[in-house]
Short mmCIF file of C-alpha atoms in Angstrom, two decimals:
data_model
loop_
_atom_site.label_atom_id
_atom_site.label_comp_id
_atom_site.label_asym_id
_atom_site.label_seq_id
_atom_site.Cartn_x
_atom_site.Cartn_y
_atom_site.Cartn_z
CA MET A 1 -12.02 70.89 -46.82
CA HIS A 2 -10.48 73.10 -49.43
CA ARG A 3 -8.13 74.67 -46.81
CA ILE A 4 -6.98 71.12 -45.71
CA LEU A 5 -6.15 70.39 -49.37
CA VAL A 6 -4.26 73.51 -49.80
CA PHE A 7 -2.01 72.65 -46.70
CA ALA A 8 -1.62 69.08 -47.92
CA CYS A 9 -0.34 70.10 -51.37
CA ALA A 10 1.99 72.69 -49.83
CA LEU A 11 3.36 70.00 -47.64
CA ALA A 12 4.94 68.20 -50.77
CA LEU A 13 7.26 71.12 -51.09
CA LEU A 14 8.70 70.60 -47.55
CA LEU A 15 8.97 66.82 -47.32
CA PRO A 16 12.46 66.38 -49.12
CA ALA A 17 14.93 66.67 -46.28
CA ALA A 18 18.30 68.37 -46.65
CA ALA A 19 21.01 65.73 -47.19
CA VAL A 20 24.60 65.99 -45.84
CA PRO A 21 26.69 66.09 -49.00
CA ALA A 22 29.21 63.24 -49.16
CA GLY A 23 32.65 64.28 -48.53
CA LYS A 24 35.04 64.80 -51.40
CA THR A 25 37.21 61.70 -52.18
CA GLU A 26 40.69 62.27 -53.14
CA PRO A 27 41.85 60.52 -56.27
CA PRO A 28 44.38 57.78 -55.51
CA LYS A 29 47.98 58.94 -55.60
CA GLN A 30 50.38 57.64 -58.10
CA GLN A 31 52.49 54.79 -56.75
CA LEU A 32 56.03 56.24 -56.24
CA ASP A 33 57.43 53.89 -53.55
CA GLN A 34 60.09 52.49 -55.64
CA ILE A 35 61.33 55.89 -56.85
CA LYS A 36 61.10 57.35 -53.41
CA ASN A 37 63.21 54.39 -52.10
CA ARG A 38 65.85 55.02 -54.67
CA ILE A 39 65.90 58.77 -54.01
CA GLU A 40 66.19 58.09 -50.26
CA ALA A 41 69.03 55.70 -50.92
CA LEU A 42 70.83 58.52 -52.96
CA THR A 43 70.29 60.95 -50.17
CA GLN A 44 71.88 58.56 -47.53
CA LYS A 45 74.81 57.94 -50.00
CA LEU A 46 75.37 61.79 -50.22
CA ASP A 47 75.61 61.74 -46.30
CA THR A 48 78.13 58.93 -46.23
CA THR A 49 80.81 60.11 -48.66
CA LYS A 50 84.31 60.54 -47.14
CA GLU A 51 83.89 64.47 -47.36
CA ALA A 52 80.39 64.36 -45.65
CA HIS A 53 81.27 65.88 -42.47
CA THR A 54 84.32 68.08 -43.04
CA GLU A 55 82.89 71.53 -43.36
CA ALA A 56 81.59 73.85 -40.75
CA THR A 57 78.13 74.35 -42.42
CA ASP A 58 77.63 70.53 -41.84
CA ALA A 59 77.17 71.35 -38.13
CA LEU A 60 74.03 73.15 -39.17
CA LYS A 61 72.54 70.22 -40.96
CA GLN A 62 70.65 68.74 -38.02
CA SER A 63 69.21 72.04 -36.62
CA GLU A 64 68.35 73.27 -40.30
CA ARG A 65 66.65 69.98 -40.99
CA ALA A 66 64.64 70.19 -37.75
CA ILE A 67 63.54 73.72 -38.46
CA SER A 68 62.42 72.74 -41.81
CA GLN A 69 60.33 69.66 -40.60
CA THR A 70 58.80 71.69 -37.79
CA ASN A 71 57.80 74.36 -40.24
CA ARG A 72 56.38 71.91 -42.58
CA THR A 73 54.30 70.39 -39.65
CA LEU A 74 53.04 73.78 -38.81
CA TYR A 75 52.09 74.36 -42.49
CA GLU A 76 50.17 71.11 -42.40
CA ILE A 77 48.36 71.84 -39.12
CA THR A 78 47.38 75.39 -40.43
CA ARG A 79 45.98 73.64 -43.63
CA GLN A 80 44.10 71.13 -41.57
CA GLN A 81 42.68 73.89 -39.32
CA THR A 82 41.38 75.68 -42.53
CA GLU A 83 39.84 72.44 -43.77
CA LYS A 84 38.23 71.78 -40.33
CA LYS A 85 36.89 75.31 -40.10
CA GLN A 86 35.42 74.91 -43.64
CA ILE A 87 33.70 71.66 -42.56
CA LEU A 88 32.40 73.39 -39.40
CA GLU A 89 30.87 76.20 -41.52
CA THR A 90 29.23 73.71 -43.86
CA LEU A 91 27.78 71.75 -40.89
CA GLN A 92 26.54 75.00 -39.28
CA GLN A 93 24.87 76.02 -42.61
CA GLN A 94 23.25 72.43 -43.01
CA GLN A 95 22.06 72.56 -39.41
CA SER A 96 20.53 76.06 -39.95
CA GLY A 97 18.74 74.89 -43.11
CA LEU A 98 17.26 71.84 -41.43
CA GLU A 99 16.15 73.79 -38.47
CA GLN A 100 14.30 76.26 -40.69
CA THR A 101 12.72 73.27 -42.46
CA ILE A 102 11.75 71.76 -39.18
CA SER A 103 10.09 75.01 -38.10
CA ARG A 104 8.03 75.18 -41.31
CA GLN A 105 6.98 71.65 -41.04
CA GLN A 106 5.86 72.12 -37.41
CA GLN A 107 3.94 75.14 -38.37
CA MET A 108 2.10 73.28 -41.21
CA LEU A 109 1.45 70.18 -38.91
CA ALA A 110 -0.02 72.60 -36.32
CA GLU A 111 -2.33 74.25 -38.83
CA GLN A 112 -3.45 70.82 -40.08
CA MET A 113 -4.43 69.92 -36.67
CA ARG A 114 -6.16 73.12 -36.10
CA GLN A 115 -8.16 72.83 -39.35
CA GLN A 116 -9.15 69.29 -38.53
CA TYR A 117 -10.33 70.45 -35.10
CA LEU A 118 -12.43 73.13 -36.57
CA ASN A 119 -13.99 70.94 -39.16
CA GLY A 120 -14.69 68.21 -36.61
CA GLN A 121 -13.19 64.72 -36.16
CA GLN A 122 -15.02 62.60 -38.75
CA SER A 123 -14.62 58.85 -39.06
CA TYR A 124 -15.03 56.89 -42.27
CA LEU A 125 -18.29 55.53 -41.01
CA GLN A 126 -19.69 59.07 -40.23
CA ILE A 127 -19.00 60.11 -43.71
CA LEU A 128 -20.72 57.11 -45.24
CA LEU A 129 -23.87 57.58 -43.03
CA SER A 130 -24.02 61.30 -43.58
CA GLN A 131 -23.87 61.37 -47.44
CA GLN A 132 -26.51 60.76 -49.80
CA ASP A 133 -24.47 60.85 -53.05
CA PRO A 134 -21.97 57.81 -53.55
CA ASP A 135 -19.83 60.09 -55.64
CA ALA A 136 -19.53 62.70 -52.84
CA VAL A 137 -18.81 59.91 -50.26
CA SER A 138 -16.05 58.69 -52.51
CA ARG A 139 -14.37 62.06 -52.97
CA GLN A 140 -14.52 62.72 -49.15
CA VAL A 141 -12.96 59.27 -48.36
CA HIS A 142 -10.31 60.08 -51.01
CA TYR A 143 -9.54 63.60 -49.55
CA PHE A 144 -9.32 62.31 -45.89
CA SER A 145 -7.00 59.41 -47.03
CA TYR A 146 -4.83 61.83 -48.89
CA VAL A 147 -4.64 64.25 -45.89
CA ALA A 148 -3.82 61.20 -43.47
CA ARG A 149 -1.02 60.09 -45.76
CA ALA A 150 0.42 63.56 -46.05
CA ARG A 151 0.26 64.02 -42.30
CA ALA A 152 2.04 60.77 -41.74
CA GLN A 153 4.78 61.69 -44.27
CA LEU A 154 5.26 65.05 -42.65
CA ILE A 155 5.54 63.53 -39.21
CA GLU A 156 8.09 61.03 -40.56
CA SER A 157 9.99 63.78 -42.31
CA LEU A 158 10.15 65.81 -38.98
CA ARG A 159 11.46 62.70 -37.29
CA GLU A 160 14.24 62.13 -39.72
CA ASN A 161 15.13 65.90 -39.82
CA ARG A 162 15.31 65.93 -36.11
CA GLN A 163 17.79 62.93 -36.20
CA ARG A 164 19.85 64.68 -38.89
CA VAL A 165 20.17 67.70 -36.63
CA ALA A 166 21.27 65.44 -33.74
CA SER A 167 23.86 63.86 -36.07
CA LEU A 168 24.95 67.27 -37.20
CA ASN A 169 25.38 68.45 -33.55
CA GLN A 170 27.63 65.40 -33.00
CA GLN A 171 29.75 66.04 -36.07
CA THR A 172 30.02 69.80 -35.08
CA ALA A 173 31.25 68.92 -31.62
CA ALA A 174 33.80 66.41 -33.03
CA THR A 175 35.05 69.06 -35.52
CA LEU A 176 35.38 71.72 -32.81
CA ALA A 177 37.37 69.14 -30.70
CA GLN A 178 39.66 68.47 -33.58
CA ILE A 179 40.28 72.16 -34.31
CA GLU A 180 41.15 72.62 -30.53
CA ALA A 181 43.54 69.62 -30.71
CA LEU A 182 45.17 71.18 -33.78
CA ARG A 183 45.34 74.45 -31.89
CA SER A 184 47.15 72.90 -29.06
CA GLU A 185 49.49 70.96 -31.23
CA ARG A 186 50.32 74.10 -33.19
CA MET A 187 51.28 75.89 -30.03
CA SER A 188 53.58 73.06 -29.11
CA GLN A 189 55.19 73.05 -32.53
CA ARG A 190 55.68 76.89 -32.27
CA GLN A 191 57.70 76.42 -28.99
CA GLN A 192 59.63 73.62 -30.57
CA LEU A 193 60.50 75.81 -33.57
CA GLU A 194 61.71 78.65 -31.37
CA SER A 195 63.97 76.16 -29.57
CA GLU A 196 65.34 74.87 -32.63
CA LYS A 197 66.06 78.30 -34.10
CA LYS A 198 67.88 79.21 -30.85
CA GLN A 199 69.94 76.17 -31.36
CA ARG A 200 70.89 76.98 -34.90
CA LYS A 201 71.84 80.57 -33.88
CA THR A 202 74.16 79.22 -31.29
CA VAL A 203 75.89 77.07 -33.79
CA MET A 204 76.07 79.89 -36.30
CA LEU A 205 77.72 82.11 -33.83
CA SER A 206 80.23 79.50 -32.79
CA LEU A 207 81.24 78.77 -36.46
CA ALA A 208 80.84 82.19 -37.97
CA LYS A 209 84.44 82.79 -38.74
CA GLN A 210 85.00 79.21 -40.09
CA ILE A 211 81.90 79.43 -42.26
CA LYS A 212 82.93 82.80 -43.63
CA ALA A 213 86.42 81.59 -44.59
CA GLN A 214 85.03 78.32 -46.30
CA ARG A 215 82.47 80.39 -48.23
CA GLY A 216 85.35 82.12 -49.96
CA GLU A 217 87.21 78.89 -50.95
CA ILE A 218 87.10 78.27 -54.72
CA SER A 219 87.69 74.63 -54.22
CA LYS A 220 84.73 74.45 -51.75
CA LEU A 221 82.36 76.13 -54.07
CA ARG A 222 83.39 73.94 -56.97
CA ARG A 223 82.84 70.90 -54.83
CA ASP A 224 79.32 72.20 -53.96
CA GLU A 225 78.58 72.91 -57.64
CA LYS A 226 79.75 69.35 -58.64
CA ARG A 227 77.80 67.75 -55.76
CA LEU A 228 74.61 69.43 -56.98
CA SER A 229 75.27 68.56 -60.64
CA ASP A 230 75.91 64.93 -59.64
CA LEU A 231 72.75 64.91 -57.72
CA VAL A 232 70.61 66.35 -60.64
CA ARG A 233 72.12 63.73 -63.06
CA ARG A 234 71.31 60.97 -60.74
CA LEU A 235 67.86 62.13 -60.18
CA ALA A 236 67.38 62.34 -63.85
CA ARG A 237 68.17 58.76 -64.35
CA ILE A 238 66.08 57.67 -61.40
CA VAL A 239 62.91 59.82 -62.25
CA PRO A 240 61.07 58.57 -65.44
CA ALA A 241 61.04 60.96 -68.40
CA GLN A 242 59.57 63.89 -66.95
CA PRO A 243 89.00 92.32 -51.11
CA LYS A 244 86.12 92.54 -48.32
CA ARG A 245 82.98 91.61 -50.17
CA SER A 246 80.67 94.30 -50.80
CA LYS A 247 76.92 93.92 -51.23
CA PRO A 248 75.97 93.51 -54.75
CA SER A 249 73.76 96.13 -56.55
CA ALA A 250 70.26 94.93 -57.27
CA LEU A 251 69.90 93.86 -60.90
CA GLY A 252 66.15 93.77 -60.98
CA LYS A 253 63.21 93.35 -58.72
CA ASN A 254 60.65 90.49 -59.05
CA GLU A 255 57.18 91.51 -58.05
CA ALA A 256 54.97 88.95 -59.86
CA LEU A 257 54.56 85.33 -58.63
CA PRO A 258 53.63 82.15 -60.50
CA THR A 259 49.95 81.34 -60.87
CA ALA A 260 48.15 78.12 -61.62
CA ALA A 261 47.41 79.26 -65.13
CA LEU A 262 50.29 77.42 -66.59
CA ASP A 263 50.43 73.79 -67.69
CA SER A 264 53.89 72.29 -68.05
CA ARG A 265 52.73 69.17 -70.06
CA ASN A 266 55.02 70.79 -72.67
CA PHE A 267 57.45 72.76 -70.53
CA ALA A 268 59.53 73.99 -73.53
CA ALA A 269 56.59 75.86 -74.69
CA LEU A 270 56.54 78.04 -71.39
CA ARG A 271 59.77 79.81 -72.25
CA GLY A 272 59.30 83.51 -71.62
CA LYS A 273 55.90 82.95 -69.81
CA LEU A 274 57.20 81.75 -66.35
CA ARG A 275 57.47 83.87 -63.29
CA LEU A 276 60.17 83.71 -60.68
CA PRO A 277 59.37 81.78 -57.50
CA VAL A 278 59.58 84.50 -54.94
CA ARG A 279 59.33 88.27 -54.66
CA GLY A 280 62.48 90.08 -54.07
CA GLU A 281 65.68 91.59 -55.49
CA ILE A 282 67.84 89.60 -58.01
CA ALA A 283 71.17 90.17 -56.24
CA ASN A 284 73.07 87.73 -58.57
CA ARG A 285 72.46 86.68 -62.05
CA TYR A 286 73.38 83.50 -64.01
CA GLY A 287 76.90 83.71 -65.43
CA SER A 288 78.07 86.50 -63.29
CA THR A 289 81.25 86.20 -61.18
CA ARG A 290 81.00 85.60 -57.39
CA GLU A 291 82.94 88.39 -55.82
CA ASP A 292 84.10 86.10 -53.00
CA SER A 293 85.69 83.52 -55.17
CA GLY A 294 85.68 84.22 -58.80
CA VAL A 295 83.35 81.17 -59.48
CA SER A 296 80.49 81.98 -61.80
CA TRP A 297 76.74 81.75 -60.62
CA LYS A 298 74.86 78.87 -62.12
CA GLY A 299 71.64 80.41 -61.04
CA LEU A 300 69.93 83.36 -59.55
CA PHE A 301 70.15 84.56 -55.87
CA ILE A 302 66.91 86.48 -55.02
CA ARG A 303 67.23 88.36 -51.81
CA ALA A 304 63.83 88.09 -49.92
CA ALA A 305 62.64 88.33 -46.32
CA GLU A 306 62.92 85.24 -44.13
CA GLY A 307 59.77 83.23 -44.18
CA SER A 308 58.53 84.58 -47.55
CA THR A 309 56.60 82.05 -49.63
CA VAL A 310 58.46 80.18 -52.43
CA LYS A 311 56.16 78.92 -55.18
CA THR A 312 56.90 76.44 -57.92
CA ILE A 313 57.14 77.87 -61.37
CA ALA A 314 55.14 75.24 -63.15
CA SER A 315 53.52 71.99 -62.57
CA GLY A 316 55.70 68.86 -61.89
CA THR A 317 56.75 66.30 -59.28
CA VAL A 318 59.05 66.74 -56.31
CA VAL A 319 62.05 64.61 -56.63
CA PHE A 320 64.27 65.97 -53.92
CA ALA A 321 63.46 67.57 -50.65
CA ASP A 322 66.42 67.57 -48.14
CA TRP A 323 69.49 69.36 -46.84
CA LEU A 324 72.47 69.55 -49.14
CA ARG A 325 75.77 70.97 -48.31
CA GLY A 326 76.31 74.39 -49.89
CA PHE A 327 72.58 74.76 -50.61
CA GLY A 328 70.92 74.13 -47.27
CA ASN A 329 67.31 72.82 -47.39
CA LEU A 330 66.88 72.08 -51.12
CA LEU A 331 63.85 71.23 -53.18
CA ILE A 332 63.98 70.04 -56.75
CA VAL A 333 60.96 69.66 -59.06
CA ASP A 334 60.92 67.59 -62.19
CA HIS A 335 58.84 69.17 -64.84
CA GLY A 336 59.14 66.49 -67.57
CA GLY A 337 61.07 66.68 -70.95
CA ASN A 338 64.39 66.71 -68.88
CA TYR A 339 63.63 70.11 -67.25
CA MET A 340 64.07 70.53 -63.50
CA SER A 341 63.84 73.70 -61.29
CA LEU A 342 65.88 73.92 -58.09
CA TYR A 343 65.17 75.97 -54.86
CA GLY A 344 67.89 76.21 -52.30
CA ASN A 345 68.78 77.86 -49.05
CA ASN A 346 65.23 77.60 -47.63
CA GLN A 347 64.36 77.96 -44.10
CA ALA A 348 61.54 75.24 -44.72
CA LEU A 349 60.50 72.70 -47.22
CA LEU A 350 56.69 72.40 -47.38
CA ARG A 351 56.62 69.46 -49.79
CA ALA A 352 58.02 65.88 -49.76
CA VAL A 353 59.46 63.68 -52.58
CA GLY A 354 56.61 62.27 -54.66
CA ASP A 355 54.26 65.29 -54.28
CA GLU A 356 52.57 66.51 -57.39
CA VAL A 357 52.60 70.35 -57.60
CA THR A 358 51.04 72.92 -59.93
CA ALA A 359 52.27 76.39 -60.86
CA GLY A 360 51.89 78.80 -58.05
CA ASP A 361 51.79 76.06 -55.33
CA ASP A 362 53.58 76.94 -51.92
CA ILE A 363 56.60 74.60 -51.80
CA ALA A 364 59.15 76.40 -49.40
CA ALA A 365 59.89 79.34 -47.08
CA VAL A 366 62.77 81.58 -47.66
CA GLY A 367 65.64 81.36 -45.32
CA ASN A 368 69.45 81.35 -45.15
CA SER A 369 70.22 77.53 -44.52
CA GLY A 370 73.46 76.09 -45.59
CA GLY A 371 75.55 78.81 -44.03
CA ASN A 372 74.37 81.69 -46.08
CA THR A 373 74.70 85.17 -44.59
CA GLU A 374 71.86 86.74 -46.44
CA SER A 375 68.21 85.52 -46.42
CA GLY A 376 67.09 84.64 -49.94
CA LEU A 377 66.33 82.00 -52.52
CA TYR A 378 68.93 80.22 -54.67
CA PHE A 379 67.09 79.38 -57.84
CA GLU A 380 68.36 77.36 -60.69
CA MET A 381 66.78 75.82 -63.87
CA ARG A 382 68.26 72.86 -65.73
CA HIS A 383 67.79 70.94 -68.92
CA GLN A 384 69.25 67.47 -69.28
CA SER A 385 71.18 68.21 -66.03
CA ARG A 386 72.81 71.24 -67.33
CA PRO A 387 71.96 74.80 -65.85
CA PHE A 388 70.73 77.74 -68.11
CA ASP A 389 69.78 81.28 -67.57
CA PRO A 390 66.29 81.32 -65.80
CA LEU A 391 65.76 85.05 -67.00
CA ASN A 392 65.55 83.87 -70.46
CA TRP A 393 62.47 82.01 -69.36
CA CYS A 394 61.09 84.04 -66.62
CA THR A 395 59.56 87.60 -66.70
CA LEU A 396 60.32 89.88 -63.80
CA ARG A 397 56.75 91.48 -63.81
#
């Protein structure tokens, strides 16, 4: 009897079944439909101006946009694959834990049955007839009642845990199927990307001389600069208050990247604490003269390998993510307080208008879109739509 009670007490430790944690619910996103529509209208207006299709680089617009979109799709597929693999790992851990619990419960149930067999199968009537002392009879009846309830609970817990294992098996199979579907989609997107890159290369080769000649035109560069300035001013109104050219010598090397430690609720307080958005050589500085035209740089050109990750310098909201003549695939982040950061000439834009970003988030991949001959990032910072020197705000290391 003592041994039966020991098993019954130990049973209480095994009864709670492992529950599948509820999935994380994402907080509702801020409603930005109206702002997005106004930005989209502004982008369409940029495409329909009388000068919208007069330059050689405009022939690259369609292919560079397509490359950016495909890269973004691949980025999202990779992110989803990572999430699904994490879910799969969690499911497998839960299943392993449940199977261990079931094994212990089965061992305990078997031991209870063995003890009952050794002690004999006694009914309540036999207990009443075999005992002289009424108190002893009462204790015996209570013990047998407790053991019977514990055994019933153990059997019910076993049943529930087996059902959970079956459910986990179904979830695991579904997750594996999703991962395989994502893998197939990723392969298809890769093939599409290679095709789009070949198409862009063909256009670049056919227009190489024309693009090179236009890049040296002062009037073109000034038009590009004005176009960007007009865009930033309009965005500021839409978004709520928030001889043969030789290669330039490197003026510094950026090694450190932004981290999520910064909070741009007061962006002005971050002066001197920011990091540049990509690792690479600073080939041109703010205010320096462009050797091909004599026009001054309004930002930095950071030479970097194609495909390198571009990170946002601080938290904010993406207010522009599209192709713009002279700057290729361009992304603009509003940091509040009339401060914006601009990231141009990208191969791919990984975020869309309305996305909330924090310091250190991946937002783009380095490229040479917009007719650039070199791979790198064009980076600007602006306050009240006017550009200022990023190196007064960002550290190189």
